JSON list of C-alpha atoms in Angstrom, two decimals:
[
{"chain": "A", "resi": 1, "resn": "UNK", "atom": "CA", "xyz": [-2.67, -26.61, -5.39]},
{"chain": "A", "resi": 2, "resn": "UNK", "atom": "CA", "xyz": [-2.80, -29.46, -7.83]},
{"chain": "A", "resi": 3, "resn": "UNK", "atom": "CA", "xyz": [0.32, -29.85, -9.94]},
{"chain": "A", "resi": 4, "resn": "UNK", "atom": "CA", "xyz": [-0.72, -29.29, -13.56]},
{"chain": "A", "resi": 5, "resn": "UNK", "atom": "CA", "xyz": [0.01, -31.92, -16.19]},
{"chain": "A", "resi": 6, "resn": "UNK", "atom": "CA", "xyz": [2.06, -29.36, -18.13]},
{"chain": "A", "resi": 7, "resn": "UNK", "atom": "CA", "xyz": [4.46, -27.39, -15.90]},
{"chain": "A", "resi": 8, "resn": "UNK", "atom": "CA", "xyz": [4.10, -24.33, -18.12]},
{"chain": "A", "resi": 9, "resn": "UNK", "atom": "CA", "xyz": [0.53, -24.09, -16.81]},
{"chain": "A", "resi": 10, "resn": "UNK", "atom": "CA", "xyz": [1.85, -23.61, -13.26]},
{"chain": "A", "resi": 11, "resn": "UNK", "atom": "CA", "xyz": [2.32, -19.91, -12.40]},
{"chain": "A", "resi": 12, "resn": "UNK", "atom": "CA", "xyz": [4.91, -20.70, -9.72]},
{"chain": "A", "resi": 13, "resn": "UNK", "atom": "CA", "xyz": [7.01, -22.68, -12.17]},
{"chain": "A", "resi": 14, "resn": "UNK", "atom": "CA", "xyz": [6.79, -19.89, -14.75]},
{"chain": "A", "resi": 15, "resn": "UNK", "atom": "CA", "xyz": [7.71, -17.15, -12.25]},
{"chain": "A", "resi": 16, "resn": "UNK", "atom": "CA", "xyz": [10.71, -19.03, -10.87]},
{"chain": "A", "resi": 17, "resn": "UNK", "atom": "CA", "xyz": [12.00, -20.25, -14.25]},
{"chain": "A", "resi": 18, "resn": "UNK", "atom": "CA", "xyz": [11.66, -16.81, -15.82]},
{"chain": "A", "resi": 19, "resn": "UNK", "atom": "CA", "xyz": [13.49, -15.27, -12.86]},
{"chain": "A", "resi": 20, "resn": "UNK", "atom": "CA", "xyz": [16.29, -17.83, -12.89]},
{"chain": "A", "resi": 21, "resn": "UNK", "atom": "CA", "xyz": [16.80, -17.68, -16.65]},
{"chain": "A", "resi": 22, "resn": "UNK", "atom": "CA", "xyz": [16.67, -13.87, -16.74]},
{"chain": "A", "resi": 23, "resn": "UNK", "atom": "CA", "xyz": [19.18, -13.64, -13.91]},
{"chain": "A", "resi": 24, "resn": "UNK", "atom": "CA", "xyz": [21.57, -16.05, -15.65]},
{"chain": "A", "resi": 25, "resn": "UNK", "atom": "CA", "xyz": [21.27, -14.06, -18.89]},
{"chain": "A", "resi": 26, "resn": "UNK", "atom": "CA", "xyz": [21.94, -10.76, -17.09]},
{"chain": "A", "resi": 27, "resn": "UNK", "atom": "CA", "xyz": [24.89, -12.22, -15.18]},
{"chain": "A", "resi": 28, "resn": "UNK", "atom": "CA", "xyz": [26.47, -13.36, -18.44]},
{"chain": "A", "resi": 29, "resn": "UNK", "atom": "CA", "xyz": [25.87, -9.98, -20.08]},
{"chain": "A", "resi": 30, "resn": "UNK", "atom": "CA", "xyz": [27.42, -8.13, -17.12]},
{"chain": "A", "resi": 31, "resn": "UNK", "atom": "CA", "xyz": [30.51, -10.36, -17.29]},
{"chain": "A", "resi": 32, "resn": "UNK", "atom": "CA", "xyz": [30.85, -9.86, -21.05]},
{"chain": "A", "resi": 33, "resn": "UNK", "atom": "CA", "xyz": [30.61, -6.10, -20.54]},
{"chain": "A", "resi": 34, "resn": "UNK", "atom": "CA", "xyz": [33.50, -6.21, -18.05]},
{"chain": "A", "resi": 35, "resn": "UNK", "atom": "CA", "xyz": [31.43, -5.47, -14.93]},
{"chain": "A", "resi": 36, "resn": "UNK", "atom": "CA", "xyz": [31.20, -8.98, -13.48]},
{"chain": "A", "resi": 37, "resn": "UNK", "atom": "CA", "xyz": [31.62, -7.59, -9.95]},
{"chain": "A", "resi": 38, "resn": "UNK", "atom": "CA", "xyz": [28.06, -6.28, -10.31]},
{"chain": "A", "resi": 39, "resn": "UNK", "atom": "CA", "xyz": [25.85, -9.23, -9.56]},
{"chain": "A", "resi": 40, "resn": "UNK", "atom": "CA", "xyz": [22.17, -9.13, -10.50]},
{"chain": "A", "resi": 41, "resn": "UNK", "atom": "CA", "xyz": [21.26, -9.27, -6.79]},
{"chain": "A", "resi": 42, "resn": "UNK", "atom": "CA", "xyz": [23.10, -5.95, -6.29]},
{"chain": "A", "resi": 43, "resn": "UNK", "atom": "CA", "xyz": [20.93, -4.00, -8.72]},
{"chain": "A", "resi": 44, "resn": "UNK", "atom": "CA", "xyz": [18.25, -2.89, -6.26]},
{"chain": "A", "resi": 45, "resn": "UNK", "atom": "CA", "xyz": [20.89, -1.44, -3.95]},
{"chain": "A", "resi": 46, "resn": "UNK", "atom": "CA", "xyz": [22.90, 0.13, -6.76]},
{"chain": "A", "resi": 47, "resn": "UNK", "atom": "CA", "xyz": [19.87, 1.67, -8.48]},
{"chain": "A", "resi": 48, "resn": "UNK", "atom": "CA", "xyz": [18.74, 3.13, -5.15]},
{"chain": "A", "resi": 49, "resn": "UNK", "atom": "CA", "xyz": [22.18, 4.62, -4.46]},
{"chain": "A", "resi": 50, "resn": "UNK", "atom": "CA", "xyz": [22.55, 5.94, -8.02]},
{"chain": "A", "resi": 51, "resn": "UNK", "atom": "CA", "xyz": [19.30, 7.79, -7.42]},
{"chain": "A", "resi": 52, "resn": "UNK", "atom": "CA", "xyz": [20.30, 8.99, -3.91]},
{"chain": "A", "resi": 53, "resn": "UNK", "atom": "CA", "xyz": [23.72, 8.25, -2.49]},
{"chain": "A", "resi": 54, "resn": "UNK", "atom": "CA", "xyz": [24.36, 8.20, 1.25]},
{"chain": "A", "resi": 55, "resn": "UNK", "atom": "CA", "xyz": [21.18, 6.51, 2.41]},
{"chain": "A", "resi": 56, "resn": "UNK", "atom": "CA", "xyz": [20.88, 5.01, 5.87]},
{"chain": "A", "resi": 57, "resn": "UNK", "atom": "CA", "xyz": [20.97, 1.20, 5.82]},
{"chain": "A", "resi": 58, "resn": "UNK", "atom": "CA", "xyz": [17.32, 0.90, 6.86]},
{"chain": "A", "resi": 59, "resn": "UNK", "atom": "CA", "xyz": [16.14, 3.33, 4.16]},
{"chain": "A", "resi": 60, "resn": "UNK", "atom": "CA", "xyz": [18.30, 1.66, 1.53]},
{"chain": "A", "resi": 61, "resn": "UNK", "atom": "CA", "xyz": [16.84, -1.73, 2.44]},
{"chain": "A", "resi": 62, "resn": "UNK", "atom": "CA", "xyz": [13.29, -0.41, 2.09]},
{"chain": "A", "resi": 63, "resn": "UNK", "atom": "CA", "xyz": [14.00, 1.14, -1.30]},
{"chain": "A", "resi": 64, "resn": "UNK", "atom": "CA", "xyz": [15.82, -1.94, -2.57]},
{"chain": "A", "resi": 65, "resn": "UNK", "atom": "CA", "xyz": [13.07, -4.23, -1.25]},
{"chain": "A", "resi": 66, "resn": "UNK", "atom": "CA", "xyz": [15.41, -6.17, 1.02]},
{"chain": "A", "resi": 67, "resn": "UNK", "atom": "CA", "xyz": [14.88, -7.39, 4.55]},
{"chain": "A", "resi": 68, "resn": "UNK", "atom": "CA", "xyz": [17.29, -6.11, 7.23]},
{"chain": "A", "resi": 69, "resn": "UNK", "atom": "CA", "xyz": [18.70, -9.62, 7.68]},
{"chain": "A", "resi": 70, "resn": "UNK", "atom": "CA", "xyz": [19.57, -9.71, 3.97]},
{"chain": "A", "resi": 71, "resn": "UNK", "atom": "CA", "xyz": [21.05, -6.21, 3.88]},
{"chain": "A", "resi": 72, "resn": "UNK", "atom": "CA", "xyz": [24.06, -6.96, 6.09]},
{"chain": "A", "resi": 73, "resn": "UNK", "atom": "CA", "xyz": [25.37, -9.77, 3.91]},
{"chain": "A", "resi": 74, "resn": "UNK", "atom": "CA", "xyz": [24.57, -7.89, 0.71]},
{"chain": "A", "resi": 75, "resn": "UNK", "atom": "CA", "xyz": [26.44, -4.80, 1.90]},
{"chain": "A", "resi": 76, "resn": "UNK", "atom": "CA", "xyz": [29.38, -6.96, 3.04]},
{"chain": "A", "resi": 77, "resn": "UNK", "atom": "CA", "xyz": [29.68, -8.49, -0.44]},
{"chain": "A", "resi": 78, "resn": "UNK", "atom": "CA", "xyz": [29.24, -5.17, -2.24]},
{"chain": "A", "resi": 79, "resn": "UNK", "atom": "CA", "xyz": [31.84, -3.53, -0.02]},
{"chain": "A", "resi": 80, "resn": "UNK", "atom": "CA", "xyz": [34.23, -6.44, -0.66]},
{"chain": "A", "resi": 81, "resn": "UNK", "atom": "CA", "xyz": [33.62, -5.98, -4.41]},
{"chain": "A", "resi": 82, "resn": "UNK", "atom": "CA", "xyz": [34.59, -2.30, -4.16]},
{"chain": "A", "resi": 83, "resn": "UNK", "atom": "CA", "xyz": [31.18, -0.85, -5.00]},
{"chain": "A", "resi": 84, "resn": "UNK", "atom": "CA", "xyz": [30.27, 0.93, -1.78]},
{"chain": "A", "resi": 85, "resn": "UNK", "atom": "CA", "xyz": [31.49, 1.86, 1.68]},
{"chain": "A", "resi": 86, "resn": "UNK", "atom": "CA", "xyz": [29.81, 2.23, 5.06]},
{"chain": "A", "resi": 87, "resn": "UNK", "atom": "CA", "xyz": [30.22, 5.53, 6.90]},
{"chain": "A", "resi": 88, "resn": "UNK", "atom": "CA", "xyz": [29.00, 6.56, 10.34]},
{"chain": "A", "resi": 89, "resn": "UNK", "atom": "CA", "xyz": [25.97, 8.83, 10.29]},
{"chain": "A", "resi": 90, "resn": "UNK", "atom": "CA", "xyz": [27.09, 12.16, 11.79]},
{"chain": "A", "resi": 91, "resn": "UNK", "atom": "CA", "xyz": [23.57, 12.75, 13.16]},
{"chain": "A", "resi": 92, "resn": "UNK", "atom": "CA", "xyz": [23.00, 9.28, 14.65]},
{"chain": "A", "resi": 93, "resn": "UNK", "atom": "CA", "xyz": [25.89, 7.30, 16.14]},
{"chain": "A", "resi": 94, "resn": "UNK", "atom": "CA", "xyz": [23.92, 4.04, 15.86]},
{"chain": "A", "resi": 95, "resn": "UNK", "atom": "CA", "xyz": [23.29, 4.40, 12.13]},
{"chain": "A", "resi": 96, "resn": "UNK", "atom": "CA", "xyz": [25.45, 4.00, 9.07]},
{"chain": "A", "resi": 97, "resn": "UNK", "atom": "CA", "xyz": [25.19, 5.70, 5.73]},
{"chain": "A", "resi": 98, "resn": "UNK", "atom": "CA", "xyz": [26.02, 3.80, 2.58]},
{"chain": "A", "resi": 99, "resn": "UNK", "atom": "CA", "xyz": [28.08, 5.63, -0.01]},
{"chain": "A", "resi": 100, "resn": "UNK", "atom": "CA", "xyz": [29.05, 4.53, -3.48]},
{"chain": "A", "resi": 101, "resn": "UNK", "atom": "CA", "xyz": [32.76, 4.29, -4.16]},
{"chain": "A", "resi": 102, "resn": "UNK", "atom": "CA", "xyz": [34.18, 5.99, -7.24]},
{"chain": "A", "resi": 103, "resn": "UNK", "atom": "CA", "xyz": [34.05, 2.59, -8.95]},
{"chain": "A", "resi": 104, "resn": "UNK", "atom": "CA", "xyz": [30.44, 2.01, -7.95]},
{"chain": "A", "resi": 105, "resn": "UNK", "atom": "CA", "xyz": [29.47, 5.45, -9.20]},
{"chain": "A", "resi": 106, "resn": "UNK", "atom": "CA", "xyz": [31.47, 5.28, -12.44]},
{"chain": "A", "resi": 107, "resn": "UNK", "atom": "CA", "xyz": [29.86, 2.09, -13.73]},
{"chain": "A", "resi": 108, "resn": "UNK", "atom": "CA", "xyz": [26.27, 3.34, -13.61]},
{"chain": "A", "resi": 109, "resn": "UNK", "atom": "CA", "xyz": [25.90, 4.05, -17.34]},
{"chain": "A", "resi": 110, "resn": "UNK", "atom": "CA", "xyz": [27.59, 0.81, -18.35]},
{"chain": "A", "resi": 111, "resn": "UNK", "atom": "CA", "xyz": [25.43, -1.31, -16.03]},
{"chain": "A", "resi": 112, "resn": "UNK", "atom": "CA", "xyz": [22.23, 0.50, -17.04]},
{"chain": "A", "resi": 113, "resn": "UNK", "atom": "CA", "xyz": [23.08, -0.12, -20.71]},
{"chain": "A", "resi": 114, "resn": "UNK", "atom": "CA", "xyz": [23.61, -3.84, -20.01]},
{"chain": "A", "resi": 115, "resn": "UNK", "atom": "CA", "xyz": [20.31, -4.07, -18.12]},
{"chain": "A", "resi": 116, "resn": "UNK", "atom": "CA", "xyz": [18.49, -2.26, -20.95]},
{"chain": "A", "resi": 117, "resn": "UNK", "atom": "CA", "xyz": [20.00, -4.58, -23.61]},
{"chain": "A", "resi": 118, "resn": "UNK", "atom": "CA", "xyz": [19.16, -7.63, -21.51]},
{"chain": "A", "resi": 119, "resn": "UNK", "atom": "CA", "xyz": [15.55, -6.52, -21.09]},
{"chain": "A", "resi": 120, "resn": "UNK", "atom": "CA", "xyz": [15.25, -5.97, -24.83]},
{"chain": "A", "resi": 121, "resn": "UNK", "atom": "CA", "xyz": [16.39, -9.56, -25.37]},
{"chain": "A", "resi": 122, "resn": "UNK", "atom": "CA", "xyz": [14.19, -11.01, -22.63]},
{"chain": "A", "resi": 123, "resn": "UNK", "atom": "CA", "xyz": [11.10, -9.13, -23.77]},
{"chain": "A", "resi": 124, "resn": "UNK", "atom": "CA", "xyz": [11.65, -9.56, -27.51]},
{"chain": "A", "resi": 125, "resn": "UNK", "atom": "CA", "xyz": [8.31, -10.08, -29.25]},
{"chain": "A", "resi": 126, "resn": "UNK", "atom": "CA", "xyz": [6.24, -9.03, -26.23]},
{"chain": "A", "resi": 127, "resn": "UNK", "atom": "CA", "xyz": [3.88, -6.16, -27.01]},
{"chain": "A", "resi": 128, "resn": "UNK", "atom": "CA", "xyz": [4.28, -2.95, -24.99]},
{"chain": "A", "resi": 129, "resn": "UNK", "atom": "CA", "xyz": [0.76, -3.29, -23.53]},
{"chain": "A", "resi": 130, "resn": "UNK", "atom": "CA", "xyz": [1.62, -6.85, -22.44]},
{"chain": "A", "resi": 131, "resn": "UNK", "atom": "CA", "xyz": [4.81, -5.61, -20.77]},
{"chain": "A", "resi": 132, "resn": "UNK", "atom": "CA", "xyz": [2.75, -3.06, -18.85]},
{"chain": "A", "resi": 133, "resn": "UNK", "atom": "CA", "xyz": [0.28, -5.79, -17.85]},
{"chain": "A", "resi": 134, "resn": "UNK", "atom": "CA", "xyz": [3.19, -8.04, -16.81]},
{"chain": "A", "resi": 135, "resn": "UNK", "atom": "CA", "xyz": [4.63, -5.30, -14.59]},
{"chain": "A", "resi": 136, "resn": "UNK", "atom": "CA", "xyz": [1.22, -4.63, -13.05]},
{"chain": "A", "resi": 137, "resn": "UNK", "atom": "CA", "xyz": [0.70, -8.35, -12.42]},
{"chain": "A", "resi": 138, "resn": "UNK", "atom": "CA", "xyz": [4.15, -8.83, -10.90]},
{"chain": "A", "resi": 139, "resn": "UNK", "atom": "CA", "xyz": [3.64, -5.81, -8.62]},
{"chain": "A", "resi": 140, "resn": "UNK", "atom": "CA", "xyz": [0.42, -7.43, -7.40]},
{"chain": "A", "resi": 141, "resn": "UNK", "atom": "CA", "xyz": [2.23, -10.75, -6.85]},
{"chain": "A", "resi": 142, "resn": "UNK", "atom": "CA", "xyz": [4.91, -8.92, -4.82]},
{"chain": "A", "resi": 143, "resn": "UNK", "atom": "CA", "xyz": [2.27, -7.10, -2.78]},
{"chain": "A", "resi": 144, "resn": "UNK", "atom": "CA", "xyz": [0.49, -10.38, -2.09]},
{"chain": "A", "resi": 145, "resn": "UNK", "atom": "CA", "xyz": [3.67, -12.16, -1.03]},
{"chain": "A", "resi": 146, "resn": "UNK", "atom": "CA", "xyz": [4.71, -9.27, 1.22]},
{"chain": "A", "resi": 147, "resn": "UNK", "atom": "CA", "xyz": [1.31, -9.34, 2.89]},
{"chain": "A", "resi": 148, "resn": "UNK", "atom": "CA", "xyz": [1.36, -13.11, 3.41]},
{"chain": "A", "resi": 149, "resn": "UNK", "atom": "CA", "xyz": [4.93, -13.07, 4.77]},
{"chain": "A", "resi": 150, "resn": "UNK", "atom": "CA", "xyz": [4.03, -10.39, 7.33]},
{"chain": "A", "resi": 151, "resn": "UNK", "atom": "CA", "xyz": [0.90, -12.18, 8.57]}
]
């Protein structure tokens, strides 16, 4: 790839800058809302558990889009922050089930509201059809990167 004269013509630059800036914005909003223990990186795990609590680690990782090597550290930090706990799986001694704590469960509405407000700010002025196209494009980018990482 040739580096473009104007960095804003480089898709990689745009993807990474948008991600970094959006994450910083969300982190600030979570802190201002009093839920600073919820880090933006935790959202995939939390949203998965809010939908279905008590998932096995491997299933939770798949739903959250995280590699097994990433899951261990993520769960360690989230457990330290009081959001979830690991429990032995009664049907499989080798497996663990991940359960939300009362604190992790109780902050769902507050965190979802912060995420919604943040998205409104981030996507201000972007037409609904363009948001749908953006999501479709980003899904394709994720699919492509998953395929290239596995090959």
